[in-house]
Short mmCIF file of C-alpha atoms in Angstrom, two decimals:
data_model
loop_
_atom_site.label_atom_id
_atom_site.label_comp_id
_atom_site.label_asym_id
_atom_site.label_seq_id
_atom_site.Cartn_x
_atom_site.Cartn_y
_atom_site.Cartn_z
CA UNK A 98 -67.60 -71.86 -10.90
CA UNK A 99 -64.50 -72.75 -8.96
CA UNK A 100 -62.35 -71.03 -11.57
CA UNK A 101 -64.32 -67.79 -11.17
CA UNK A 102 -63.85 -67.83 -7.37
CA UNK A 103 -60.13 -68.48 -7.79
CA UNK A 104 -59.93 -65.59 -10.24
CA UNK A 105 -61.68 -63.22 -7.83
CA UNK A 106 -59.40 -64.30 -5.00
CA UNK A 107 -56.31 -63.79 -7.14
CA UNK A 108 -57.55 -60.34 -8.21
CA UNK A 109 -58.15 -59.24 -4.61
CA UNK A 110 -54.73 -60.52 -3.61
CA UNK A 111 -53.02 -58.68 -6.46
CA UNK A 112 -54.95 -55.49 -5.63
CA UNK A 113 -53.88 -55.68 -1.98
CA UNK A 114 -50.26 -56.25 -2.97
CA UNK A 115 -50.41 -53.35 -5.45
CA UNK A 116 -51.87 -50.97 -2.86
CA UNK A 117 -49.22 -52.00 -0.34
CA UNK A 118 -46.49 -51.39 -2.92
CA UNK A 119 -47.91 -47.97 -3.79
CA UNK A 120 -48.15 -46.94 -0.12
CA UNK A 121 -44.62 -48.19 0.50
CA UNK A 122 -43.34 -46.27 -2.51
CA UNK A 123 -45.02 -43.07 -1.29
CA UNK A 124 -43.51 -43.47 2.18
CA UNK A 125 -40.05 -44.06 0.72
CA UNK A 126 -40.41 -41.09 -1.63
CA UNK A 127 -41.50 -38.74 1.16
CA UNK A 128 -38.69 -39.92 3.43
CA UNK A 129 -36.14 -39.52 0.65
CA UNK A 130 -37.43 -36.05 -0.17
CA UNK A 131 -37.24 -34.94 3.45
CA UNK A 132 -33.75 -36.38 3.78
CA UNK A 133 -32.62 -34.56 0.64
CA UNK A 134 -34.11 -31.31 1.96
CA UNK A 135 -32.21 -31.64 5.24
CA UNK A 136 -28.97 -32.41 3.43
CA UNK A 137 -29.30 -29.36 1.18
CA UNK A 138 -30.20 -27.15 4.14
CA UNK A 139 -27.15 -28.30 6.09
CA UNK A 140 -24.97 -27.94 3.02
CA UNK A 141 -26.08 -24.34 2.65
CA UNK A 142 -25.10 -23.67 6.24
CA UNK A 143 -21.84 -25.53 6.02
CA UNK A 144 -18.65 -23.50 6.35
CA UNK A 145 -15.04 -24.54 6.38
CA UNK A 146 -12.72 -23.46 9.17
CA UNK A 147 -9.05 -23.30 8.17
CA UNK A 148 -6.51 -23.82 10.95
CA UNK A 149 -2.83 -24.64 11.15
CA UNK A 150 -3.70 -28.33 11.25
CA UNK A 151 -5.91 -28.21 8.14
CA UNK A 152 -9.51 -27.44 7.28
CA UNK A 153 -12.63 -28.74 8.96
CA UNK A 154 -16.30 -28.50 8.03
CA UNK A 155 -18.73 -26.96 10.46
CA UNK A 156 -22.35 -25.91 10.42
CA UNK A 157 -23.05 -22.23 10.70
CA UNK A 158 -25.14 -21.45 13.77
CA UNK A 159 -28.06 -19.11 13.79
CA UNK A 160 -27.57 -15.46 14.70
CA UNK A 161 -26.31 -15.12 18.24
CA UNK A 162 -28.34 -13.14 20.73
CA UNK A 163 -27.07 -11.31 23.78
CA UNK A 164 -29.02 -10.59 26.94
CA UNK A 165 -28.69 -7.42 29.04
CA UNK A 166 -27.36 -9.59 31.87
CA UNK A 167 -24.55 -10.90 29.67
CA UNK A 168 -23.68 -7.43 28.35
CA UNK A 169 -23.72 -5.91 31.83
CA UNK A 170 -21.53 -8.70 33.19
CA UNK A 171 -19.06 -8.18 30.35
CA UNK A 172 -18.79 -4.42 30.96
CA UNK A 173 -18.44 -4.93 34.71
CA UNK A 174 -15.67 -7.48 34.26
CA UNK A 175 -13.85 -5.24 31.79
CA UNK A 176 -13.90 -2.20 34.07
CA UNK A 177 -12.80 -4.09 37.19
CA UNK A 178 -9.98 -5.82 35.30
CA UNK A 179 -8.81 -2.84 33.25
CA UNK A 180 -8.70 -0.36 36.12
CA UNK A 181 -8.09 -2.55 39.16
CA UNK A 182 -4.62 -4.01 39.68
CA UNK A 183 -1.28 -3.79 41.47
CA UNK A 184 2.32 -4.31 40.43
CA UNK A 185 1.86 -8.08 40.30
CA UNK A 186 -1.44 -8.22 38.39
CA UNK A 187 -1.00 -5.16 36.15
CA UNK A 188 0.12 -6.99 33.00
CA UNK A 189 -2.10 -10.02 33.61
CA UNK A 190 -5.24 -7.89 34.04
CA UNK A 191 -4.50 -5.79 30.96
CA UNK A 192 -3.95 -8.92 28.87
CA UNK A 193 -7.38 -10.15 29.98
CA UNK A 194 -9.17 -6.82 29.43
CA UNK A 195 -7.72 -5.63 26.12
CA UNK A 196 -9.43 -8.32 23.97
CA UNK A 197 -12.78 -6.91 25.17
CA UNK A 198 -12.20 -3.43 23.68
CA UNK A 199 -11.35 -2.25 20.19
CA UNK A 200 -7.66 -1.69 19.44
CA UNK A 201 -7.64 2.12 19.40
CA UNK A 202 -9.59 2.41 22.65
CA UNK A 203 -7.37 -0.10 24.42
CA UNK A 204 -4.19 1.63 23.24
CA UNK A 205 -5.47 5.00 24.47
CA UNK A 206 -6.10 3.64 27.96
CA UNK A 207 -2.73 1.87 28.00
CA UNK A 208 -0.93 5.04 26.90
CA UNK A 209 -2.63 6.96 29.71
CA UNK A 210 -1.31 4.37 32.16
CA UNK A 211 2.19 4.80 30.75
CA UNK A 212 2.06 8.60 30.94
CA UNK A 213 0.82 8.41 34.51
CA UNK A 214 3.54 5.86 35.38
CA UNK A 215 0.92 3.63 36.96
CA UNK A 216 3.09 0.52 37.12
CA UNK A 217 6.10 2.47 38.39
CA UNK A 218 3.99 4.04 41.15
CA UNK A 219 2.66 0.62 42.13
CA UNK A 220 6.23 -0.59 42.52
CA UNK A 221 7.52 2.59 44.18
CA UNK A 222 4.79 2.96 46.81
CA UNK A 223 3.50 -0.63 47.13
CA UNK A 224 0.20 0.75 45.88
CA UNK A 225 -2.85 -0.88 44.35
CA UNK A 226 -6.17 0.20 42.91
CA UNK A 227 -9.59 -1.40 43.35
CA UNK A 228 -12.55 -0.52 41.14
CA UNK A 229 -16.13 -0.68 42.42
CA UNK A 230 -18.88 -0.56 39.78
CA UNK A 231 -21.80 1.54 41.01
CA UNK A 232 -24.19 1.17 38.09
CA UNK A 233 -24.38 0.24 34.41
CA UNK A 234 -27.04 1.58 32.04
CA UNK A 235 -27.58 -0.18 28.69
CA UNK A 236 -29.67 0.50 25.60
CA UNK A 237 -29.96 -2.75 23.63
CA UNK A 238 -32.97 -1.79 21.51
CA UNK A 239 -30.84 -0.72 18.55
CA UNK A 240 -27.47 -1.77 17.16
CA UNK A 241 -24.79 -0.95 17.99
CA UNK A 242 -25.72 -1.23 21.65
CA UNK A 243 -24.83 1.74 23.82
CA UNK A 244 -24.30 2.27 27.52
CA UNK A 245 -22.78 4.17 30.41
CA UNK A 246 -20.93 2.87 33.43
CA UNK A 247 -20.37 4.64 36.76
CA UNK A 248 -17.59 3.49 39.07
CA UNK A 249 -15.36 4.52 41.95
CA UNK A 250 -11.65 3.72 41.96
CA UNK A 251 -10.07 3.30 45.39
CA UNK A 252 -6.30 3.86 45.66
CA UNK A 253 -4.39 2.13 48.46
CA UNK A 254 -0.86 2.86 49.66
CA UNK A 255 0.07 -0.20 51.64
CA UNK A 256 -2.99 -0.97 53.76
CA UNK A 257 -4.20 2.63 53.88
CA UNK A 258 -6.82 3.93 51.48
CA UNK A 259 -5.68 7.31 50.22
CA UNK A 260 -8.20 8.27 47.57
CA UNK A 261 -11.59 7.35 46.17
CA UNK A 262 -12.00 8.72 42.67
CA UNK A 263 -15.33 8.71 40.79
CA UNK A 264 -15.01 7.60 37.19
CA UNK A 265 -17.63 7.23 34.46
CA UNK A 266 -17.55 6.34 30.78
CA UNK A 267 -19.83 5.92 27.78
CA UNK A 268 -19.38 3.24 25.15
CA UNK A 269 -20.90 1.17 22.38
CA UNK A 270 -21.09 -2.61 22.14
CA UNK A 271 -20.77 -4.40 18.80
CA UNK A 272 -21.23 -8.11 18.23
CA UNK A 273 -18.20 -10.19 17.35
CA UNK A 274 -17.14 -13.83 17.32
CA UNK A 275 -16.83 -15.60 20.64
CA UNK A 276 -13.38 -16.85 21.56
CA UNK A 277 -11.35 -17.99 24.54
CA UNK A 278 -10.14 -14.39 25.03
CA UNK A 279 -13.63 -12.92 24.52
CA UNK A 280 -16.28 -15.47 25.49
CA UNK A 281 -19.03 -12.82 25.52
CA UNK A 282 -19.07 -12.20 21.76
CA UNK A 283 -19.26 -8.44 22.39
CA UNK A 284 -16.63 -5.76 21.78
CA UNK A 285 -16.46 -2.35 23.47
CA UNK A 286 -16.08 0.55 21.02
CA UNK A 287 -16.10 4.37 21.25
CA UNK A 288 -15.03 4.20 24.91
CA UNK A 289 -14.80 7.71 26.34
CA UNK A 290 -14.80 9.24 29.81
CA UNK A 291 -17.76 11.36 30.93
CA UNK A 292 -18.70 13.32 34.05
CA UNK A 293 -19.78 11.24 37.02
CA UNK A 294 -23.47 12.10 37.08
CA UNK A 295 -25.51 8.90 37.32
CA UNK A 296 -29.29 9.10 36.84
CA UNK A 297 -31.35 9.15 40.02
CA UNK A 298 -33.90 6.37 40.38
CA UNK A 299 -37.43 6.91 41.66
CA UNK A 300 -36.54 5.26 44.97
CA UNK A 301 -33.54 7.55 45.39
CA UNK A 302 -35.68 10.60 44.60
CA UNK A 303 -38.22 9.59 47.24
CA UNK A 304 -35.44 9.05 49.77
CA UNK A 305 -33.96 12.49 49.04
CA UNK A 306 -37.37 14.10 49.40
CA UNK A 307 -37.94 12.38 52.75
CA UNK A 308 -34.46 13.34 53.89
CA UNK A 309 -35.00 16.98 52.92
CA UNK A 310 -38.43 17.07 54.58
CA UNK A 311 -36.92 15.70 57.80
CA UNK A 312 -34.16 18.32 57.67
CA UNK A 313 -36.69 21.11 57.21
CA UNK A 314 -38.77 19.82 60.13
CA UNK A 315 -35.75 19.79 62.46
CA UNK A 316 -34.84 23.33 61.44
CA UNK A 317 -38.37 24.54 62.14
CA UNK A 318 -38.42 22.80 65.52
CA UNK A 319 -35.03 24.28 66.43
CA UNK A 320 -36.15 27.76 65.36
CA UNK A 321 -39.41 27.45 67.33
CA UNK A 322 -37.51 26.32 70.43
CA UNK A 323 -35.20 29.33 70.17
CA UNK A 324 -38.14 31.70 69.71
CA UNK A 325 -37.04 32.91 66.28
CA UNK A 326 -38.61 32.55 62.89
CA UNK A 327 -36.84 30.13 60.55
CA UNK A 328 -35.14 31.60 57.46
CA UNK A 329 -37.47 31.64 54.46
CA UNK A 330 -35.20 29.44 52.41
CA UNK A 331 -35.34 26.63 54.95
CA UNK A 332 -39.11 26.55 55.19
CA UNK A 333 -39.62 25.41 51.62
CA UNK A 334 -39.93 21.76 50.67
CA UNK A 335 -37.49 19.97 48.44
CA UNK A 336 -37.88 20.48 44.68
CA UNK A 337 -40.15 18.10 42.83
CA UNK A 338 -37.26 16.33 41.09
CA UNK A 339 -35.90 15.10 44.41
CA UNK A 340 -32.76 17.22 44.48
CA UNK A 341 -32.17 18.80 47.89
CA UNK A 342 -32.73 22.53 48.02
CA UNK A 343 -29.64 24.68 48.29
CA UNK A 344 -29.32 26.23 51.78
CA UNK A 345 -30.82 29.69 51.86
CA UNK A 346 -32.19 29.43 48.34
CA UNK A 347 -35.84 30.13 47.77
CA UNK A 348 -37.34 28.15 44.88
CA UNK A 349 -39.04 30.30 42.25
CA UNK A 350 -42.78 30.72 42.56
CA UNK A 351 -44.90 28.39 40.46
#
């Protein structure tokens, strides 16, 4: 009887040990499989960067994404640097701005500066230019991104401001590698000048309508005080799009 009990005890012990070994083997197998999967995934994303000092392995990052804030900040910085300088910062600013625009577009702007003798005029008249960015409009729904920028360039001779020139341009933005010279990872392409005609926002339209309505009211009050009828063109409200009515012009009947 004692031998039977010992046999049962030994069987239970062996069964427990066997189950523990099986569970341990499964855990090890799953861990090894997951580790192998991670290694193969990283190996597939591994690239080699060749430099003057040799080659180094690196993991490829996922596709970079750019926000409208980043793109707008890049365009603003480019415009202020490319078109705002004096005789001391001319070369430095161009060196900083040119990596942000494609080669042909940058050369065209630089050649325009040379033809206009911009640097020579800075030196001759102690002049400088300052660029103020009024607005930037971006369309980042499709690639390549597109946009327009509206600015005003102020020209100073000594301490006196001589001119304020409106300037606008359209452009595309393509994605490129980030670098020390271009930390944004965006490159300006198809840069071209356009007429300065920025879109009018809803708030600006409402302000123009209120301004025109106030002007019409003052004209009517002045005409009534003088005892004369106001001209027909001045008694009409501003057009629906918010643009002020031309003096003396009667809008067409609806």
